[in-house]
Short mmCIF file of C-alpha atoms and ligand atoms in Angstrom, two decimals:
data_model
loop_
_atom_site.label_atom_id
_atom_site.label_comp_id
_atom_site.label_asym_id
_atom_site.label_seq_id
_atom_site.Cartn_x
_atom_site.Cartn_y
_atom_site.Cartn_z
CA MET A 1 105.26 114.15 139.82
CA LYS A 2 105.42 114.23 136.01
CA PRO A 3 105.80 111.28 133.92
CA THR A 4 108.98 110.71 132.05
CA TYR A 5 107.05 109.08 129.10
CA SER A 6 103.85 109.71 127.48
CA VAL A 7 102.37 107.38 124.83
CA ILE A 8 99.92 108.61 122.69
CA VAL A 9 97.42 106.58 120.87
CA PRO A 10 94.70 107.69 118.50
CA ILE A 11 91.49 105.37 118.58
CA TYR A 12 88.79 105.32 116.09
CA ASN A 13 86.73 102.23 116.30
CA GLU A 14 89.33 99.85 117.61
CA ILE A 15 87.39 98.03 120.03
CA ASP A 16 89.26 94.49 119.12
CA CYS A 17 92.46 96.19 119.59
CA ILE A 18 92.36 98.07 122.91
CA ASP A 19 92.76 95.28 125.13
CA GLU A 20 95.72 93.73 123.38
CA LEU A 21 97.31 97.39 123.08
CA TYR A 22 96.98 97.90 126.72
CA ALA A 23 98.40 94.58 127.53
CA ARG A 24 101.57 94.81 125.10
CA MET A 25 102.16 98.55 126.03
CA THR A 26 101.96 97.95 129.86
CA ALA A 27 104.38 94.80 129.42
CA VAL A 28 106.77 97.10 127.37
CA MET A 29 106.42 100.22 129.53
CA ASP A 30 106.61 98.72 132.88
CA LYS A 31 110.07 97.44 132.17
CA MET A 32 111.05 101.25 131.85
CA SER A 33 112.17 102.27 135.22
CA GLU A 34 110.63 105.98 134.99
CA PRO A 35 107.02 106.72 135.37
CA TRP A 36 104.80 106.80 132.37
CA GLU A 37 101.37 107.79 131.04
CA LEU A 38 99.14 106.50 128.18
CA VAL A 39 97.21 109.15 126.51
CA LEU A 40 94.14 107.63 124.44
CA VAL A 41 92.19 109.83 122.12
CA ASP A 42 88.94 108.63 121.29
CA ASP A 43 88.37 110.39 117.96
CA GLY A 44 84.54 109.89 117.80
CA SER A 45 84.29 105.97 118.03
CA SER A 46 80.90 104.39 117.54
CA ASP A 47 81.95 100.55 118.25
CA GLY A 48 82.23 100.68 121.81
CA SER A 49 85.96 101.68 122.08
CA THR A 50 84.66 104.84 124.14
CA GLU A 51 83.19 102.90 126.96
CA ARG A 52 86.20 100.56 127.05
CA MET A 53 88.57 103.47 127.30
CA GLU A 54 86.39 104.92 130.03
CA ALA A 55 86.88 101.53 131.80
CA LEU A 56 90.55 101.13 131.44
CA ALA A 57 90.99 104.87 132.55
CA GLN A 58 89.40 104.15 135.67
CA GLN A 59 91.19 101.13 136.31
CA ASP A 60 94.50 102.47 135.60
CA PRO A 61 95.34 105.96 136.89
CA ARG A 62 98.08 106.09 134.44
CA ILE A 63 95.77 106.43 131.64
CA ARG A 64 94.50 109.83 130.47
CA ALA A 65 91.22 109.30 127.98
CA VAL A 66 90.40 112.35 125.91
CA PHE A 67 87.12 111.97 124.11
CA PHE A 68 86.29 113.87 121.02
CA ALA A 69 82.71 115.30 120.36
CA ARG A 70 82.99 113.89 117.15
CA ASN A 71 85.49 112.21 114.48
CA PHE A 72 88.14 114.60 113.63
CA GLY A 73 90.49 112.48 111.93
CA HIS A 74 93.79 110.90 112.66
CA GLN A 75 96.19 113.83 112.69
CA ILE A 76 94.10 116.03 114.91
CA ALA A 77 93.54 113.09 117.17
CA VAL A 78 97.42 112.77 117.50
CA THR A 79 97.54 116.56 118.15
CA ALA A 80 94.94 116.47 121.08
CA GLY A 81 97.24 113.82 122.54
CA MET A 82 100.22 115.84 122.04
CA ASP A 83 98.44 118.71 123.91
CA HIS A 84 97.45 116.63 126.86
CA ALA A 85 100.79 114.71 127.27
CA MET A 86 102.76 115.50 130.29
CA GLY A 87 105.95 113.45 129.66
CA GLN A 88 109.24 114.62 128.73
CA ALA A 89 109.42 112.21 125.96
CA VAL A 90 106.28 111.66 123.97
CA ILE A 91 105.56 108.47 121.71
CA ILE A 92 103.07 108.38 119.09
CA ILE A 93 101.65 105.07 117.94
CA ASP A 94 98.82 103.52 116.28
CA ALA A 95 96.16 101.43 118.00
CA ASP A 96 96.05 98.74 115.57
CA LEU A 97 99.53 97.42 116.66
CA GLN A 98 100.78 97.81 113.27
CA ASP A 99 103.77 99.37 114.98
CA PRO A 100 104.88 97.12 117.69
CA PRO A 101 105.29 98.67 121.13
CA GLU A 102 108.27 96.41 121.54
CA VAL A 103 110.11 98.95 119.47
CA ILE A 104 109.68 101.77 121.84
CA PRO A 105 112.66 101.05 124.03
CA GLU A 106 114.72 101.50 121.06
CA LEU A 107 113.57 104.79 120.36
CA ILE A 108 113.79 105.59 123.82
CA ASN A 109 117.54 104.53 123.73
CA ARG A 110 118.30 106.87 120.97
CA TRP A 111 116.45 109.83 122.86
CA LYS A 112 118.79 109.02 125.87
CA GLU A 113 121.69 109.34 123.63
CA GLY A 114 120.44 112.87 122.89
CA TYR A 115 118.32 112.79 119.97
CA GLU A 116 115.23 114.99 119.96
CA VAL A 117 113.10 113.38 117.26
CA VAL A 118 113.45 109.50 116.70
CA TYR A 119 111.38 108.24 113.81
CA ALA A 120 110.70 104.69 112.89
CA VAL A 121 111.31 103.84 109.30
CA ARG A 122 109.20 101.01 107.89
CA GLU A 123 111.48 98.45 106.24
CA VAL A 124 108.90 95.76 105.67
CA ARG A 125 105.22 96.36 105.41
CA GLU A 126 103.00 93.65 106.20
CA GLY A 127 99.21 93.01 105.72
CA GLU A 128 98.65 96.19 103.42
CA THR A 129 97.30 95.77 99.79
CA TRP A 130 99.88 96.25 96.85
CA PHE A 131 97.71 99.38 95.77
CA LYS A 132 98.49 100.91 99.39
CA LYS A 133 102.06 100.24 99.13
CA ALA A 134 102.52 101.28 95.65
CA THR A 135 100.57 104.72 96.20
CA ALA A 136 102.45 105.14 99.37
CA SER A 137 106.05 104.93 97.73
CA LEU A 138 104.98 107.06 94.89
CA PHE A 139 103.86 109.66 97.19
CA TYR A 140 106.70 109.55 99.45
CA SER A 141 109.17 109.98 96.52
CA PHE A 142 106.88 112.84 95.15
CA ILE A 143 106.80 114.77 98.28
CA PHE A 144 110.56 114.11 99.00
CA LYS A 145 111.21 115.94 95.55
CA ILE A 146 108.71 118.92 96.01
CA THR A 147 109.45 119.93 99.24
CA ASP A 148 112.35 121.97 100.72
CA VAL A 149 112.03 120.29 104.17
CA LYS A 150 113.35 116.86 103.71
CA ILE A 151 110.37 114.48 104.97
CA PRO A 152 112.09 111.05 105.60
CA LYS A 153 110.54 108.57 103.24
CA ASN A 154 108.71 105.46 104.63
CA THR A 155 108.13 107.05 108.04
CA GLY A 156 104.66 107.24 109.48
CA ASP A 157 103.85 109.16 112.68
CA PHE A 158 105.23 106.36 115.03
CA ARG A 159 108.06 108.30 116.56
CA LEU A 160 109.42 109.77 119.83
CA LEU A 161 109.40 113.58 120.31
CA ASP A 162 111.51 115.25 123.06
CA ARG A 163 109.66 117.85 125.12
CA LYS A 164 111.58 120.58 123.25
CA ALA A 165 110.34 119.42 119.79
CA LEU A 166 106.88 118.88 121.42
CA ASP A 167 106.58 122.26 122.50
CA VAL A 168 107.32 123.98 119.08
CA LEU A 169 104.79 121.53 117.58
CA ASN A 170 102.34 122.22 120.02
CA SER A 171 102.63 126.08 119.16
CA MET A 172 102.10 125.04 115.48
CA ARG A 173 98.15 125.35 115.17
CA GLU A 174 97.65 125.06 111.53
CA LYS A 175 94.48 123.37 110.58
CA ASP A 176 95.57 121.11 107.92
CA ARG A 177 98.27 119.00 109.53
CA TYR A 178 100.75 116.60 108.28
CA LEU A 179 102.80 115.66 111.54
CA ARG A 180 105.45 113.99 110.07
CA GLY A 181 106.22 116.91 107.91
CA MET A 182 105.96 119.31 110.64
CA SER A 183 108.05 117.26 112.88
CA ALA A 184 110.89 117.12 110.15
CA TRP A 185 110.22 121.01 109.92
CA VAL A 186 111.15 121.87 113.33
CA GLY A 187 114.55 120.65 113.13
CA PHE A 188 116.73 119.52 116.30
CA LYS A 189 118.63 116.44 116.22
CA GLN A 190 116.88 113.87 114.24
CA ILE A 191 117.60 110.13 113.62
CA GLY A 192 115.71 107.26 111.88
CA ILE A 193 115.59 103.84 113.19
CA PRO A 194 114.45 100.79 111.24
CA TYR A 195 111.25 98.46 111.97
CA HIS A 196 109.23 95.72 110.70
CA ARG A 197 105.65 97.05 110.43
CA ASP A 198 103.20 94.20 111.17
CA ALA A 199 99.78 93.70 109.85
CA ARG A 200 96.69 95.05 111.72
CA TYR A 201 96.00 93.10 114.85
CA ALA A 202 92.30 93.24 114.35
CA GLY A 203 89.58 95.31 112.32
CA THR A 204 89.93 97.23 109.15
CA THR A 205 91.89 100.10 108.09
CA LYS A 206 90.29 103.57 109.15
CA TYR A 207 92.18 105.14 106.39
CA PRO A 208 90.20 104.76 103.12
CA LEU A 209 91.21 106.30 100.02
CA LYS A 210 89.41 109.34 100.67
CA LYS A 211 91.33 110.15 103.74
CA MET A 212 94.37 108.90 102.14
CA ILE A 213 94.22 111.53 99.19
CA LYS A 214 93.24 114.22 102.02
CA LEU A 215 96.25 113.62 103.82
CA ALA A 216 98.51 113.66 100.54
CA TRP A 217 97.06 116.96 99.74
CA ASN A 218 97.72 118.52 103.15
CA ALA A 219 101.25 117.21 103.18
CA ILE A 220 101.45 118.95 99.52
CA THR A 221 99.98 121.98 100.10
CA GLY A 222 101.21 122.42 103.71
CA PHE A 223 104.89 122.06 102.41
CA SER A 224 105.32 123.07 98.87
CA TYR A 225 104.27 125.72 96.42
CA VAL A 226 105.37 123.59 93.28
CA PRO A 227 101.63 123.04 92.22
CA LEU A 228 101.08 126.49 92.11
CA GLN A 229 104.21 127.19 90.05
CA ALA A 230 103.57 124.23 87.96
CA ALA A 231 100.32 126.15 86.63
CA THR A 232 102.73 128.98 85.52
CA TYR A 233 105.07 126.42 83.80
CA LEU A 234 102.19 124.62 82.22
CA GLY A 235 100.84 127.97 80.89
CA PHE A 236 104.19 128.91 79.43
CA ILE A 237 104.59 125.50 77.70
CA VAL A 238 101.07 125.52 76.13
CA ALA A 239 101.42 128.98 74.94
CA GLY A 240 104.86 128.17 73.63
CA ILE A 241 103.57 125.26 71.65
CA SER A 242 100.72 127.37 70.12
CA ILE A 243 103.14 130.02 69.02
CA LEU A 244 105.36 127.41 67.38
CA LEU A 245 102.21 125.67 65.65
CA ILE A 246 101.35 129.10 63.84
CA PRO A 247 104.28 128.85 61.24
CA VAL A 248 103.75 125.09 61.13
CA VAL A 249 100.16 125.61 59.73
CA ILE A 250 101.15 128.49 57.56
CA ILE A 251 103.92 126.43 55.81
CA VAL A 252 101.53 123.46 55.45
CA ARG A 253 98.93 125.65 53.80
CA LEU A 254 101.45 127.18 51.29
CA VAL A 255 103.35 123.95 50.55
CA SER A 256 100.62 121.29 50.18
CA GLY A 257 97.82 124.11 49.52
CA SER A 258 95.39 122.17 51.93
CA GLU A 259 94.22 123.48 55.11
CA LEU A 260 94.38 121.77 58.58
CA LEU A 261 91.03 119.82 58.55
CA GLY A 262 88.19 121.54 60.43
CA GLN A 263 86.36 120.72 63.49
CA ALA A 264 88.13 117.77 65.24
CA THR A 265 91.38 119.73 65.58
CA THR A 266 89.59 122.76 66.85
CA LEU A 267 87.50 120.86 69.24
CA ILE A 268 90.31 118.94 70.65
CA SER A 269 92.71 121.90 71.26
CA THR A 270 89.71 123.74 73.07
CA LEU A 271 88.77 120.75 75.27
CA PHE A 272 92.83 120.44 76.04
CA ILE A 273 93.18 124.08 76.86
CA GLY A 274 89.80 124.20 78.89
CA GLY A 275 91.09 121.20 80.75
CA VAL A 276 94.36 122.75 81.67
CA GLN A 277 92.82 125.95 82.86
CA LEU A 278 90.26 123.84 85.23
CA ILE A 279 93.10 121.92 86.78
CA CYS A 280 94.95 125.08 87.40
CA LEU A 281 91.89 126.61 89.05
CA GLY A 282 91.39 123.53 90.96
CA ILE A 283 94.83 123.71 92.41
CA LEU A 284 94.36 127.56 93.27
CA GLY A 285 90.98 126.17 94.83
CA GLU A 286 92.87 123.77 97.00
CA TYR A 287 95.24 126.35 98.56
CA LEU A 288 92.34 128.79 98.76
CA GLY A 289 90.23 126.50 100.71
CA ARG A 290 92.98 125.95 103.38
CA ILE A 291 93.38 129.72 103.58
CA TYR A 292 89.91 130.04 104.19
CA ASP A 293 90.02 127.27 107.03
CA GLU A 294 92.79 128.98 108.55
CA VAL A 295 91.04 132.53 108.55
CA LYS A 296 87.90 131.02 110.14
CA ASN A 297 90.32 129.99 113.07
CA ARG A 298 87.99 127.49 114.68
CA PRO A 299 89.28 125.21 117.31
CA LEU A 300 91.26 122.00 115.94
CA TYR A 301 89.00 119.83 117.86
CA ILE A 302 86.31 119.65 120.36
CA THR A 303 86.72 117.36 123.49
CA ARG A 304 83.62 116.01 125.24
CA SER A 305 85.67 115.00 128.15
CA VAL A 306 89.02 114.37 129.59
CA THR A 307 89.91 111.96 132.41
CA ARG A 308 92.43 112.71 135.14
CA THR A 309 95.55 110.81 135.98
CA LEU A 310 97.70 110.34 139.16
CA TYR A 311 100.14 112.88 137.59
CA ASP A 312 97.38 115.70 137.74
CA ASP A 313 98.06 117.97 140.74
CA PRO A 314 95.08 117.69 142.85
CA ALA A 315 95.36 121.12 144.25
CA ALA A 316 94.92 122.80 141.04
CA ILE A 317 91.53 121.05 140.43
CA GLN A 318 88.62 122.56 142.08
CA ASN A 319 85.87 120.77 143.91
CA SER A 320 88.38 117.62 144.08
CA ASP A 321 87.76 115.29 147.22
CA GLU A 322 91.23 113.53 146.65
CA PRO A 323 93.78 113.96 149.10
CA SER A 324 96.86 115.76 148.10
CA GLU A 325 100.11 113.60 147.57
N1 UDP B 401 92.29 106.86 113.36
C1 UDP B 401 91.68 108.11 114.00
N2 UDP B 401 90.95 108.76 113.13
C2 UDP B 401 90.51 108.37 112.20
C3 UDP B 401 91.22 107.34 111.47
C4 UDP B 401 92.08 106.80 112.03
O1 UDP B 401 92.28 108.27 115.33
O2 UDP B 401 89.58 109.01 111.38
C5 UDP B 401 93.43 106.12 113.96
C6 UDP B 401 93.14 104.44 114.02
O3 UDP B 401 92.52 104.13 115.19
C7 UDP B 401 94.59 104.09 114.16
C8 UDP B 401 95.50 105.12 113.53
O4 UDP B 401 94.75 106.20 113.54
O5 UDP B 401 95.10 103.97 115.51
C9 UDP B 401 95.94 104.70 112.09
O6 UDP B 401 94.73 104.25 111.39
P1 UDP B 401 94.55 102.92 110.55
O7 UDP B 401 95.47 101.83 111.17
O8 UDP B 401 93.34 102.59 110.26
O9 UDP B 401 95.38 103.59 109.24
P2 UDP B 401 96.69 102.50 108.15
O10 UDP B 401 97.54 102.17 109.24
O11 UDP B 401 95.76 101.67 107.56
O12 UDP B 401 96.94 103.46 107.21
MG1 MG B 402 97.01 100.85 110.78
#
């Protein structure tokens, strides 16, 4: 037997959220008439989440717990969940209950209508700083402008994917992952549904500014060449301005008889062009580093262990004492 639904939850130090998540998730999913599984991915937690997940997986055979060897980051944890999910429809959701599990039946209804990717759109965001909301909103508009793939604004990873879309995504093994972009890229029948994003149930955000910037860079470099092209345009603009300035300097000299005054001007223009060149080099570096990561071709993640569920075929597992179904 295979589950119809797989719910994937990445977990990084969420000890205070796990029990509530499990309770609310089972309340919602048990109302569905089809079988379901819960894929919990432990992204190298150190606050006891790992032990709690182990206990839950032992107690409920519908839970598969995947344990990472260290922290690999949210997008990779979700990827591992996608690799291990067996369902026909897969739902990705955060552990902190900012995305209410009660919205999942709405996603499922759309799937039953024939949509293959159903993403949840944040209408209201609660419990987040104005800084996070402002930078997020700026970023979504920016990425929408510079990419050919139309990545829906104000969507996170909270979404449902049909098996067809999931199989394609699972075959895309790029190292720097921006899953919401990738799932827009695959196409299929997609639809967004609005929802109210709550405040975190407990704990603090596991996405500090540094991780947010990394995700933003992954989104930009993974889906656009615009920064590289910007270097070319910037070059033309600066070169153009300096050519235009030559006759200006000559005319000023001839008309007023005075030279453009010395060192400060030279210094400023040198520093300016130096800065522009370093920025362009940096942009090149961002792409180059990503190419280097791809070439090294290391595995996306390392699992310490994976627990079994009632959906596993006992015959396929060696040394198993369990009776077959
Ligand atoms: N998360 C993870 N690995 C990380 C950081 C976060 O698996 O390195 C998980 C985290 O446990 C949560 C989800 O990703 O389930 C979203 O993280 P968070 O709620 O902290 O992000 P925010 O909602 O503040 O953007
Ligand atoms: Mg959150």
